[in-house]
PDB file of C-alpha atoms and ligand atoms in Angstrom:
ATOM      1  CA  MET A   1     -30.421  -2.787   5.935  1.00  0.00           C
ATOM      2  CA  ALA A   2     -27.762   0.026   7.291  1.00  0.00           C
ATOM      3  CA  MET A   3     -24.303  -1.559   6.623  1.00  0.00           C
ATOM      4  CA  THR A   4     -22.139  -0.638   9.789  1.00  0.00           C
ATOM      5  CA  ARG A   5     -20.053  -3.706   9.637  1.00  0.00           C
ATOM      6  CA  ARG A   6     -15.905  -3.115   9.431  1.00  0.00           C
ATOM      7  CA  PHE A   7     -13.912  -5.872   8.559  1.00  0.00           C
ATOM      8  CA  GLY A   8     -10.241  -4.789   8.396  1.00  0.00           C
ATOM      9  CA  LEU A   9      -7.757  -7.655   8.255  1.00  0.00           C
ATOM     10  CA  HIS A  10      -6.713  -9.821  10.597  1.00  0.00           C
ATOM     11  CA  HIS A  11      -3.898 -11.707   9.356  1.00  0.00           C
ATOM     12  CA  VAL A  12      -2.825 -13.421   6.138  1.00  0.00           C
ATOM     13  CA  THR A  13      -1.127 -16.627   6.282  1.00  0.00           C
ATOM     14  CA  MET A  14       1.010 -17.608   3.573  1.00  0.00           C
ATOM     15  CA  LEU A  15       3.214 -21.038   2.492  1.00  0.00           C
ATOM     16  CA  SER A  16       6.838 -20.983   2.757  1.00  0.00           C
ATOM     17  CA  THR A  17       9.411 -23.590   2.997  1.00  0.00           C
ATOM     18  CA  ASP A  18      12.822 -23.487   5.192  1.00  0.00           C
ATOM     19  CA  PRO A  19      11.777 -22.000   8.735  1.00  0.00           C
ATOM     20  CA  VAL A  20      15.207 -20.625   9.088  1.00  0.00           C
ATOM     21  CA  GLU A  21      15.004 -18.370   5.764  1.00  0.00           C
ATOM     22  CA  THR A  22      11.422 -17.575   6.802  1.00  0.00           C
ATOM     23  CA  LEU A  23      12.356 -16.361  10.234  1.00  0.00           C
ATOM     24  CA  ARG A  24      15.390 -14.237   8.890  1.00  0.00           C
ATOM     25  CA  PHE A  25      13.602 -12.896   6.162  1.00  0.00           C
ATOM     26  CA  TYR A  26      10.798 -11.709   7.679  1.00  0.00           C
ATOM     27  CA  ARG A  27      12.588 -10.277  10.940  1.00  0.00           C
ATOM     28  CA  GLU A  28      15.730  -8.919   9.402  1.00  0.00           C
ATOM     29  CA  VAL A  29      14.301  -7.951   5.753  1.00  0.00           C
ATOM     30  CA  VAL A  30      10.922  -7.105   6.574  1.00  0.00           C
ATOM     31  CA  ARG A  31      11.638  -5.789   9.952  1.00  0.00           C
ATOM     32  CA  LEU A  32       8.375  -7.761  11.729  1.00  0.00           C
ATOM     33  CA  HIS A  33       8.486  -9.319  14.785  1.00  0.00           C
ATOM     34  CA  LEU A  34       7.894 -13.080  15.585  1.00  0.00           C
ATOM     35  CA  VAL A  35       5.358 -12.973  18.225  1.00  0.00           C
ATOM     36  CA  LYS A  36       4.225 -16.679  18.142  1.00  0.00           C
ATOM     37  CA  ARG A  37       5.741 -19.989  17.575  1.00  0.00           C
ATOM     38  CA  THR A  38       3.476 -22.794  17.252  1.00  0.00           C
ATOM     39  CA  VAL A  39       2.702 -25.574  15.040  1.00  0.00           C
ATOM     40  CA  ASN A  40       0.221 -25.956  12.524  1.00  0.00           C
ATOM     41  CA  PHE A  41      -3.004 -27.116  14.665  1.00  0.00           C
ATOM     42  CA  ASP A  42      -3.859 -29.349  11.643  1.00  0.00           C
ATOM     43  CA  ALA A  43      -0.554 -30.492  11.029  1.00  0.00           C
ATOM     44  CA  PRO A  44       1.514 -30.293  14.278  1.00  0.00           C
ATOM     45  CA  ASP A  45       4.622 -31.607  12.711  1.00  0.00           C
ATOM     46  CA  ILE A  46       5.187 -28.179  10.603  1.00  0.00           C
ATOM     47  CA  HIS A  47       5.752 -24.887  12.596  1.00  0.00           C
ATOM     48  CA  HIS A  48       3.242 -21.844  12.520  1.00  0.00           C
ATOM     49  CA  LEU A  49       4.919 -18.616  12.646  1.00  0.00           C
ATOM     50  CA  TYR A  50       3.404 -15.228  13.233  1.00  0.00           C
ATOM     51  CA  PHE A  51       5.106 -12.102  12.757  1.00  0.00           C
ATOM     52  CA  GLY A  52       3.482  -8.568  13.350  1.00  0.00           C
ATOM     53  CA  ASP A  53       4.049  -5.607  15.468  1.00  0.00           C
ATOM     54  CA  ALA A  54       5.853  -6.317  19.013  1.00  0.00           C
ATOM     55  CA  GLY A  55       2.495  -6.674  20.661  1.00  0.00           C
ATOM     56  CA  GLY A  56       0.770  -9.121  17.912  1.00  0.00           C
ATOM     57  CA  ARG A  57      -1.746  -6.815  17.489  1.00  0.00           C
ATOM     58  CA  PRO A  58      -4.696  -8.267  14.786  1.00  0.00           C
ATOM     59  CA  GLY A  59      -4.253  -6.320  11.811  1.00  0.00           C
ATOM     60  CA  THR A  60      -0.646  -6.401  12.166  1.00  0.00           C
ATOM     61  CA  LEU A  61      -0.039  -9.909  11.412  1.00  0.00           C
ATOM     62  CA  LEU A  62       1.711 -12.430   8.611  1.00  0.00           C
ATOM     63  CA  THR A  63       1.553 -15.642   9.368  1.00  0.00           C
ATOM     64  CA  PHE A  64       3.621 -19.029   7.697  1.00  0.00           C
ATOM     65  CA  PHE A  65       3.512 -22.685   7.391  1.00  0.00           C
ATOM     66  CA  PRO A  66       6.974 -23.404   6.345  1.00  0.00           C
ATOM     67  CA  PHE A  67       6.485 -26.658   4.642  1.00  0.00           C
ATOM     68  CA  THR A  68       9.867 -27.822   4.141  1.00  0.00           C
ATOM     69  CA  ASP A  69       9.304 -30.163   1.072  1.00  0.00           C
ATOM     70  CA  ALA A  70       6.987 -27.799  -0.666  1.00  0.00           C
ATOM     71  CA  ALA A  71       7.328 -27.105  -4.079  1.00  0.00           C
ATOM     72  CA  ARG A  72       6.550 -23.565  -5.464  1.00  0.00           C
ATOM     73  CA  GLY A  73       3.282 -22.500  -6.246  1.00  0.00           C
ATOM     74  CA  HIS A  74       1.958 -20.564  -8.896  1.00  0.00           C
ATOM     75  CA  VAL A  75      -0.483 -17.697  -8.405  1.00  0.00           C
ATOM     76  CA  GLY A  76      -3.801 -17.830 -10.180  1.00  0.00           C
ATOM     77  CA  GLY A  77      -7.707 -17.393  -9.792  1.00  0.00           C
ATOM     78  CA  GLY A  78      -8.664 -17.951  -6.141  1.00  0.00           C
ATOM     79  CA  ALA A  79      -5.508 -16.483  -4.406  1.00  0.00           C
ATOM     80  CA  ALA A  80      -4.141 -13.141  -3.545  1.00  0.00           C
ATOM     81  CA  ALA A  81      -1.302 -12.272  -5.756  1.00  0.00           C
ATOM     82  CA  ALA A  82       0.545  -9.877  -3.520  1.00  0.00           C
ATOM     83  CA  ILE A  83       0.546  -8.403   0.221  1.00  0.00           C
ATOM     84  CA  SER A  84       0.393  -5.037   0.618  1.00  0.00           C
ATOM     85  CA  LEU A  85       2.484  -3.522   3.552  1.00  0.00           C
ATOM     86  CA  ALA A  86       2.574   0.528   4.160  1.00  0.00           C
ATOM     87  CA  ILE A  87       5.321   2.309   5.159  1.00  0.00           C
ATOM     88  CA  PRO A  88       5.590   6.472   5.606  1.00  0.00           C
ATOM     89  CA  ALA A  89       6.203   8.005   2.308  1.00  0.00           C
ATOM     90  CA  GLU A  90       8.981   9.550   3.618  1.00  0.00           C
ATOM     91  CA  ASP A  91      10.838   6.401   4.326  1.00  0.00           C
ATOM     92  CA  MET A  92      10.657   4.759   0.715  1.00  0.00           C
ATOM     93  CA  GLU A  93      14.514   5.949  -0.066  1.00  0.00           C
ATOM     94  CA  THR A  94      15.625   4.478   3.070  1.00  0.00           C
ATOM     95  CA  TRP A  95      13.548   0.921   2.508  1.00  0.00           C
ATOM     96  CA  ILE A  96      15.168   0.864  -1.103  1.00  0.00           C
ATOM     97  CA  LEU A  97      18.875   1.065   0.243  1.00  0.00           C
ATOM     98  CA  HIS A  98      17.924  -1.419   2.857  1.00  0.00           C
ATOM     99  CA  LEU A  99      16.572  -4.266   0.307  1.00  0.00           C
ATOM    100  CA  VAL A 100      19.450  -3.672  -1.800  1.00  0.00           C
ATOM    101  CA  GLU A 101      21.596  -4.014   1.298  1.00  0.00           C
ATOM    102  CA  GLN A 102      19.773  -6.950   1.949  1.00  0.00           C
ATOM    103  CA  GLY A 103      20.555  -8.494  -1.866  1.00  0.00           C
ATOM    104  CA  VAL A 104      16.627  -7.978  -2.524  1.00  0.00           C
ATOM    105  CA  ASP A 105      15.472  -7.446  -5.955  1.00  0.00           C
ATOM    106  CA  THR A 106      12.991  -4.633  -6.495  1.00  0.00           C
ATOM    107  CA  LEU A 107      10.633  -3.340  -8.927  1.00  0.00           C
ATOM    108  CA  GLY A 108       9.587   0.160  -8.970  1.00  0.00           C
ATOM    109  CA  PRO A 109       8.747   2.268  -7.425  1.00  0.00           C
ATOM    110  CA  THR A 110       5.619   2.571  -9.456  1.00  0.00           C
ATOM    111  CA  GLU A 111       2.132   4.243  -8.896  1.00  0.00           C
ATOM    112  CA  ARG A 112      -0.731   2.884  -7.967  1.00  0.00           C
ATOM    113  CA  PHE A 113      -3.762   4.729  -6.576  1.00  0.00           C
ATOM    114  CA  GLY A 114      -1.944   7.848  -6.151  1.00  0.00           C
ATOM    115  CA  GLU A 115       0.836   6.280  -3.774  1.00  0.00           C
ATOM    116  CA  SER A 116       4.183   4.703  -4.459  1.00  0.00           C
ATOM    117  CA  VAL A 117       4.668   0.893  -4.541  1.00  0.00           C
ATOM    118  CA  LEU A 118       7.624  -0.781  -4.432  1.00  0.00           C
ATOM    119  CA  ARG A 119       7.718  -4.593  -5.182  1.00  0.00           C
ATOM    120  CA  PHE A 120       9.826  -7.393  -3.973  1.00  0.00           C
ATOM    121  CA  GLU A 121       9.586 -11.074  -3.497  1.00  0.00           C
ATOM    122  CA  ASP A 122      10.211 -13.221  -0.284  1.00  0.00           C
ATOM    123  CA  PRO A 123      12.756 -16.163  -0.750  1.00  0.00           C
ATOM    124  CA  PHE A 124       9.814 -18.468  -1.360  1.00  0.00           C
ATOM    125  CA  GLY A 125       8.097 -16.419  -4.439  1.00  0.00           C
ATOM    126  CA  LEU A 126       5.422 -14.150  -2.684  1.00  0.00           C
ATOM    127  CA  ALA A 127       5.003 -10.874  -4.236  1.00  0.00           C
ATOM    128  CA  LEU A 128       4.961  -8.205  -1.371  1.00  0.00           C
ATOM    129  CA  ASP A 129       4.469  -4.377  -2.628  1.00  0.00           C
ATOM    130  CA  LEU A 130       5.480  -1.781   0.153  1.00  0.00           C
ATOM    131  CA  ILE A 131       3.049   1.261  -0.013  1.00  0.00           C
ATOM    132  CA  GLY A 132       4.363   4.726   0.677  1.00  0.00           C
ATOM    133  CA  ARG A 133       1.725   6.211   2.509  1.00  0.00           C
ATOM    134  CA  GLU A 134       1.230  10.042   3.384  1.00  0.00           C
ATOM    135  CA  GLY A 135       0.204  10.734   6.998  1.00  0.00           C
ATOM    136  CA  ILE A 136       0.915   7.316   8.823  1.00  0.00           C
ATOM    137  CA  GLY A 137       3.577   8.751  10.740  1.00  0.00           C
ATOM    138  CA  ALA A 138       7.141   7.062  11.966  1.00  0.00           C
ATOM    139  CA  ALA A 139       7.126   3.292  11.919  1.00  0.00           C
ATOM    140  CA  THR A 140       9.631   1.118  13.004  1.00  0.00           C
ATOM    141  CA  HIS A 141       7.879  -1.776  10.689  1.00  0.00           C
ATOM    142  CA  PRO A 142       5.746  -2.176   7.667  1.00  0.00           C
ATOM    143  CA  VAL A 143       1.633  -2.257   8.658  1.00  0.00           C
ATOM    144  CA  LEU A 144      -0.224  -4.733   6.846  1.00  0.00           C
ATOM    145  CA  ALA A 145      -2.449  -2.886   4.098  1.00  0.00           C
ATOM    146  CA  GLY A 146      -3.801  -5.048   1.988  1.00  0.00           C
ATOM    147  CA  ALA A 147      -3.707  -7.737  -0.772  1.00  0.00           C
ATOM    148  CA  THR A 148      -4.349  -7.943  -4.506  1.00  0.00           C
ATOM    149  CA  LEU A 149      -6.683 -10.630  -4.817  1.00  0.00           C
ATOM    150  CA  LEU A 150      -7.311 -12.677  -8.228  1.00  0.00           C
ATOM    151  CA  SER A 151     -10.675 -14.033  -8.133  1.00  0.00           C
ATOM    152  CA  GLN A 152     -12.280 -16.913 -10.360  1.00  0.00           C
ATOM    153  CA  ALA A 153     -15.643 -15.019 -10.284  1.00  0.00           C
ATOM    154  CA  PRO A 154     -14.653 -11.246 -10.020  1.00  0.00           C
ATOM    155  CA  ALA A 155     -18.370 -10.015  -9.842  1.00  0.00           C
ATOM    156  CA  ALA A 156     -19.274 -12.861  -7.145  1.00  0.00           C
ATOM    157  CA  THR A 157     -16.357 -11.664  -5.062  1.00  0.00           C
ATOM    158  CA  GLU A 158     -17.286  -7.913  -5.247  1.00  0.00           C
ATOM    159  CA  ALA A 159     -20.725  -8.743  -4.211  1.00  0.00           C
ATOM    160  CA  LEU A 160     -19.438 -10.665  -0.816  1.00  0.00           C
ATOM    161  CA  LEU A 161     -16.986  -7.789  -0.326  1.00  0.00           C
ATOM    162  CA  VAL A 162     -19.384  -5.175  -0.911  1.00  0.00           C
ATOM    163  CA  ARG A 163     -22.911  -6.278   0.325  1.00  0.00           C
ATOM    164  CA  LEU A 164     -21.833  -8.691   2.921  1.00  0.00           C
ATOM    165  CA  MET A 165     -18.360  -7.693   4.289  1.00  0.00           C
ATOM    166  CA  GLY A 166     -18.869  -3.557   3.991  1.00  0.00           C
ATOM    167  CA  PHE A 167     -16.218  -2.527   1.569  1.00  0.00           C
ATOM    168  CA  GLU A 168     -16.707   0.224  -0.519  1.00  0.00           C
ATOM    169  CA  LEU A 169     -15.598   0.799  -4.016  1.00  0.00           C
ATOM    170  CA  ALA A 170     -12.919   3.392  -3.719  1.00  0.00           C
ATOM    171  CA  GLY A 171     -11.658   3.351  -7.615  1.00  0.00           C
ATOM    172  CA  GLU A 172     -10.521   1.247 -10.784  1.00  0.00           C
ATOM    173  CA  GLU A 173      -7.178   1.598 -12.154  1.00  0.00           C
ATOM    174  CA  ARG A 174      -5.261  -0.679 -14.709  1.00  0.00           C
ATOM    175  CA  GLY A 175      -7.544  -3.506 -14.692  1.00  0.00           C
ATOM    176  CA  LEU A 176      -7.214  -3.078 -10.504  1.00  0.00           C
ATOM    177  CA  ARG A 177     -11.052  -2.337  -8.794  1.00  0.00           C
ATOM    178  CA  ARG A 178     -10.055  -1.338  -5.001  1.00  0.00           C
ATOM    179  CA  PHE A 179     -12.063  -1.730  -2.196  1.00  0.00           C
ATOM    180  CA  VAL A 180     -11.590   0.129   0.846  1.00  0.00           C
ATOM    181  CA  VAL A 181     -12.966  -0.655   4.667  1.00  0.00           C
ATOM    182  CA  PRO A 182     -13.449   3.189   5.690  1.00  0.00           C
ATOM    183  CA  GLY A 183     -11.208   3.957   8.715  1.00  0.00           C
ATOM    184  CA  THR A 184      -8.957   1.189   8.435  1.00  0.00           C
ATOM    185  CA  GLY A 185      -6.403   2.269   5.802  1.00  0.00           C
ATOM    186  CA  GLU A 186      -6.990  -0.872   4.147  1.00  0.00           C
ATOM    187  CA  SER A 187      -7.667  -2.027   0.559  1.00  0.00           C
ATOM    188  CA  LEU A 188      -8.044  -4.862  -1.515  1.00  0.00           C
ATOM    189  CA  ASP A 189      -7.454  -4.478  -4.878  1.00  0.00           C
ATOM    190  CA  LEU A 190      -9.478  -6.916  -6.936  1.00  0.00           C
ATOM    191  CA  ALA A 191      -8.522  -7.908 -10.560  1.00  0.00           C
ATOM    192  CA  ARG A 192     -11.618  -7.139 -12.692  1.00  0.00           C
ATOM    193  CA  GLU A 193     -11.113 -10.044 -15.249  1.00  0.00           C
ATOM    194  CA  GLY A 194     -11.464 -13.769 -14.017  1.00  0.00           C
ATOM    195  CA  ALA A 195      -7.746 -15.302 -13.930  1.00  0.00           C
ATOM    196  CA  ALA A 196      -6.895 -17.412 -16.814  1.00  0.00           C
ATOM    197  CA  SER A 197      -5.744 -20.304 -14.759  1.00  0.00           C
ATOM    198  CA  PRO A 198      -6.312 -21.106 -11.434  1.00  0.00           C
ATOM    199  CA  VAL A 199      -3.599 -20.873  -8.365  1.00  0.00           C
ATOM    200  CA  GLU A 200      -1.289 -24.088  -7.889  1.00  0.00           C
ATOM    201  CA  THR A 201      -0.759 -24.139  -4.335  1.00  0.00           C
ATOM    202  CA  GLY A 202       2.989 -24.103  -2.560  1.00  0.00           C
ATOM    203  CA  ALA A 203       5.618 -22.217  -1.503  1.00  0.00           C
ATOM    204  CA  GLY A 204       5.041 -18.230  -1.827  1.00  0.00           C
ATOM    205  CA  ILE A 205       1.201 -18.807  -2.096  1.00  0.00           C
ATOM    206  CA  VAL A 206      -1.150 -17.113   0.099  1.00  0.00           C
ATOM    207  CA  HIS A 207      -3.030 -19.694   1.880  1.00  0.00           C
ATOM    208  CA  HIS A 208      -5.924 -17.385   3.381  1.00  0.00           C
ATOM    209  CA  LEU A 209      -6.879 -13.694   4.222  1.00  0.00           C
ATOM    210  CA  ALA A 210      -8.324 -13.073   7.743  1.00  0.00           C
ATOM    211  CA  PHE A 211     -10.957 -10.576   8.588  1.00  0.00           C
ATOM    212  CA  ARG A 212     -11.361  -9.150  11.942  1.00  0.00           C
ATOM    213  CA  VAL A 213     -14.418  -9.872  14.143  1.00  0.00           C
ATOM    214  CA  PRO A 214     -14.802  -8.345  17.537  1.00  0.00           C
ATOM    215  CA  ASP A 215     -15.931 -11.348  19.382  1.00  0.00           C
ATOM    216  CA  GLU A 216     -17.424 -14.536  19.521  1.00  0.00           C
ATOM    217  CA  ALA A 217     -21.191 -13.286  18.690  1.00  0.00           C
ATOM    218  CA  GLY A 218     -19.782 -11.421  15.964  1.00  0.00           C
ATOM    219  CA  LEU A 219     -18.173 -14.227  14.449  1.00  0.00           C
ATOM    220  CA  GLY A 220     -21.965 -16.443  14.754  1.00  0.00           C
ATOM    221  CA  GLU A 221     -23.433 -13.663  13.105  1.00  0.00           C
ATOM    222  CA  ILE A 222     -21.069 -13.372  10.316  1.00  0.00           C
ATOM    223  CA  ARG A 223     -21.215 -17.362  10.047  1.00  0.00           C
ATOM    224  CA  ALA A 224     -24.859 -17.104   9.589  1.00  0.00           C
ATOM    225  CA  GLU A 225     -24.871 -14.433   7.075  1.00  0.00           C
ATOM    226  CA  LEU A 226     -22.151 -16.560   4.957  1.00  0.00           C
ATOM    227  CA  VAL A 227     -24.703 -19.594   5.112  1.00  0.00           C
ATOM    228  CA  ALA A 228     -27.766 -17.200   4.052  1.00  0.00           C
ATOM    229  CA  TRP A 229     -25.394 -16.490   1.299  1.00  0.00           C
ATOM    230  CA  GLY A 230     -25.220 -19.840  -0.078  1.00  0.00           C
ATOM    231  CA  LEU A 231     -21.869 -20.390   0.832  1.00  0.00           C
ATOM    232  CA  ASP A 232     -20.340 -23.176   3.176  1.00  0.00           C
ATOM    233  CA  PRO A 233     -18.525 -22.006   6.105  1.00  0.00           C
ATOM    234  CA  THR A 234     -16.846 -24.490   8.701  1.00  0.00           C
ATOM    235  CA  PRO A 235     -18.171 -24.466  12.208  1.00  0.00           C
ATOM    236  CA  VAL A 236     -16.482 -21.848  14.896  1.00  0.00           C
ATOM    237  CA  LEU A 237     -12.562 -23.139  15.318  1.00  0.00           C
ATOM    238  CA  ASP A 238     -10.742 -22.717  18.422  1.00  0.00           C
ATOM    239  CA  ARG A 239      -7.174 -21.458  16.995  1.00  0.00           C
ATOM    240  CA  ARG A 240      -6.485 -20.651  20.793  1.00  0.00           C
ATOM    241  CA  TYR A 241      -5.241 -16.963  20.143  1.00  0.00           C
ATOM    242  CA  PHE A 242      -8.724 -16.357  18.363  1.00  0.00           C
ATOM    243  CA  ARG A 243     -11.838 -18.124  17.238  1.00  0.00           C
ATOM    244  CA  SER A 244     -12.199 -18.804  13.499  1.00  0.00           C
ATOM    245  CA  VAL A 245     -14.883 -19.297  10.836  1.00  0.00           C
ATOM    246  CA  TYR A 246     -13.310 -20.351   7.135  1.00  0.00           C
ATOM    247  CA  VAL A 247     -14.894 -19.972   4.010  1.00  0.00           C
ATOM    248  CA  ARG A 248     -14.092 -20.379   0.054  1.00  0.00           C
ATOM    249  CA  GLU A 249     -15.519 -17.187  -1.167  1.00  0.00           C
ATOM    250  CA  PRO A 250     -17.374 -17.594  -4.728  1.00  0.00           C
ATOM    251  CA  GLY A 251     -14.041 -16.691  -6.561  1.00  0.00           C
ATOM    252  CA  GLY A 252     -12.238 -19.407  -4.786  1.00  0.00           C
ATOM    253  CA  ILE A 253     -10.325 -17.415  -2.089  1.00  0.00           C
ATOM    254  CA  LEU A 254     -10.173 -18.715   1.342  1.00  0.00           C
ATOM    255  CA  PHE A 255     -11.390 -16.520   3.679  1.00  0.00           C
ATOM    256  CA  GLU A 256     -11.378 -16.544   7.441  1.00  0.00           C
ATOM    257  CA  PHE A 257     -13.388 -14.581   9.972  1.00  0.00           C
ATOM    258  CA  ALA A 258     -11.428 -14.448  13.462  1.00  0.00           C
ATOM    259  CA  THR A 259     -11.763 -12.505  16.894  1.00  0.00           C
ATOM    260  CA  ASP A 260      -9.717 -10.310  18.301  1.00  0.00           C
ATOM    261  CA  PRO A 261     -10.029 -11.847  21.564  1.00  0.00           C
ATOM    262  CA  PRO A 262      -7.908 -13.865  23.147  1.00  0.00           C
ATOM    263  CA  GLY A 263      -4.847 -12.843  21.753  1.00  0.00           C
ATOM    264  CA  PHE A 264      -1.088 -13.987  21.737  1.00  0.00           C
ATOM    265  CA  ALA A 265      -0.678 -13.328  25.673  1.00  0.00           C
ATOM    266  CA  VAL A 266      -3.081 -16.319  26.364  1.00  0.00           C
ATOM    267  CA  ASP A 267      -0.159 -18.328  26.775  1.00  0.00           C
ATOM    268  CA  GLU A 268       2.875 -16.643  27.276  1.00  0.00           C
ATOM    269  CA  PRO A 269       3.614 -13.039  28.719  1.00  0.00           C
ATOM    270  CA  PRO A 270       3.663 -10.171  26.588  1.00  0.00           C
ATOM    271  CA  GLU A 271       6.993  -9.377  26.804  1.00  0.00           C
ATOM    272  CA  ARG A 272       8.101 -12.777  25.698  1.00  0.00           C
ATOM    273  CA  LEU A 273       6.075 -13.170  22.597  1.00  0.00           C
ATOM    274  CA  GLY A 274       7.380 -15.752  19.970  1.00  0.00           C
ATOM    275  CA  THR A 275      10.643 -16.823  22.405  1.00  0.00           C
ATOM    276  CA  SER A 276       9.496 -20.222  22.913  1.00  0.00           C
ATOM    277  CA  LEU A 277       7.123 -22.909  21.158  1.00  0.00           C
ATOM    278  CA  GLN A 278       3.739 -22.819  22.614  1.00  0.00           C
ATOM    279  CA  LEU A 279       1.426 -25.733  22.096  1.00  0.00           C
ATOM    280  CA  PRO A 280      -2.363 -26.029  22.688  1.00  0.00           C
ATOM    281  CA  PRO A 281      -2.910 -28.279  25.506  1.00  0.00           C
ATOM    282  CA  GLU A 282      -3.970 -30.865  23.790  1.00  0.00           C
ATOM    283  CA  PHE A 283      -0.626 -30.850  22.129  1.00  0.00           C
ATOM    284  CA  GLU A 284       1.217 -30.792  25.315  1.00  0.00           C
ATOM    285  CA  PRO A 285       1.548 -34.698  26.236  1.00  0.00           C
ATOM    286  CA  ARG A 286       3.303 -35.122  22.793  1.00  0.00           C
ATOM    287  CA  ARG A 287       5.474 -32.029  22.829  1.00  0.00           C
ATOM    288  CA  ALA A 288       8.993 -34.194  22.814  1.00  0.00           C
ATOM    289  CA  ASP A 289       7.722 -36.016  19.920  1.00  0.00           C
ATOM    290  CA  ILE A 290       6.523 -32.579  18.205  1.00  0.00           C
ATOM    291  CA  GLU A 291      10.098 -31.258  18.981  1.00  0.00           C
ATOM    292  CA  ARG A 292      11.773 -33.663  17.229  1.00  0.00           C
ATOM    293  CA  ARG A 293       9.704 -33.687  14.219  1.00  0.00           C
ATOM    294  CA  LEU A 294       9.553 -29.874  13.663  1.00  0.00           C
ATOM    295  CA  ALA A 295      12.497 -28.568  11.359  1.00  0.00           C
ATOM    296  CA  PRO A 296      14.960 -26.652  13.473  1.00  0.00           C
ATOM    297  CA  LEU A 297      14.343 -22.921  13.960  1.00  0.00           C
ATOM    298  CA  THR A 298      17.814 -21.733  14.322  1.00  0.00           C
ATOM    299  CA  PRO A 299      20.821 -22.381  11.681  1.00  0.00           C
ATOM    300  CA  ALA A 300      22.407 -25.812  11.736  1.00  0.00           C
ATOM    301  CA  GLY A 301      25.653 -25.609  13.128  1.00  0.00           C
TER     302      GLY A 301
HETATM  303 ZN1   ZN B   1      -5.960 -17.854   9.585  1.00  0.00          ZN
END
């Protein structure tokens, strides 16, 4: 069967703690836009904050669950060890100066697969890799470009990426095997060795990676293929801004498949994305209660 599928990333979702600090860091330091303020649909007493480009396009999105009392997690098998963000190669010096000005410690730049990589951490311990990339043109913000994955079963993870999801092996370097989705500019770097210990989830840990599916029909197809693969995906869930299926891949990493439509303009005008708390209709009757329980998003005082 010809593999024509192209699953680029839709979003990545992480755990943090303080929502005010999450907002400050990802807007002022990472220079992304807040494109949606909502709640965790499974635990509506905490926020779900979405950052991305100004339009909140799928593929640009980093999202956070700020669990205010979460302990710091520890990276291990069954999680992403780092998130990659691409910037124009010629902007690397500017970014180093910006991060120094912001008081952020950096490591590098080092070279990985022929590109310059600058590593830093968010305030919660999440590793972020700024990739200096040729030919991506001027950019006002970094663009989600992939992740480094630690699998508990690398061969099984690789089989799923390549045979079911259309990734192609692009190279191997220092224990990392790079998989790309041709045409998206994105890559997943999979550690060749299985991780010694499993991830301990908590602040600074990637909760899941979501991949783009064009529509709900496509979501149904991938769900059926995951079942045929012997995995146990969730039913199709309504995440308001997209429809989703989640599945724990064989190496322990939580994957999500998410539709591009309907997008973030479904409940507020495109020019006002992220400016006010949006709740799905079923939570609206409880808005006052939910707002009271949410940690404030603006600094106290
Ligand atoms: Zn998600």
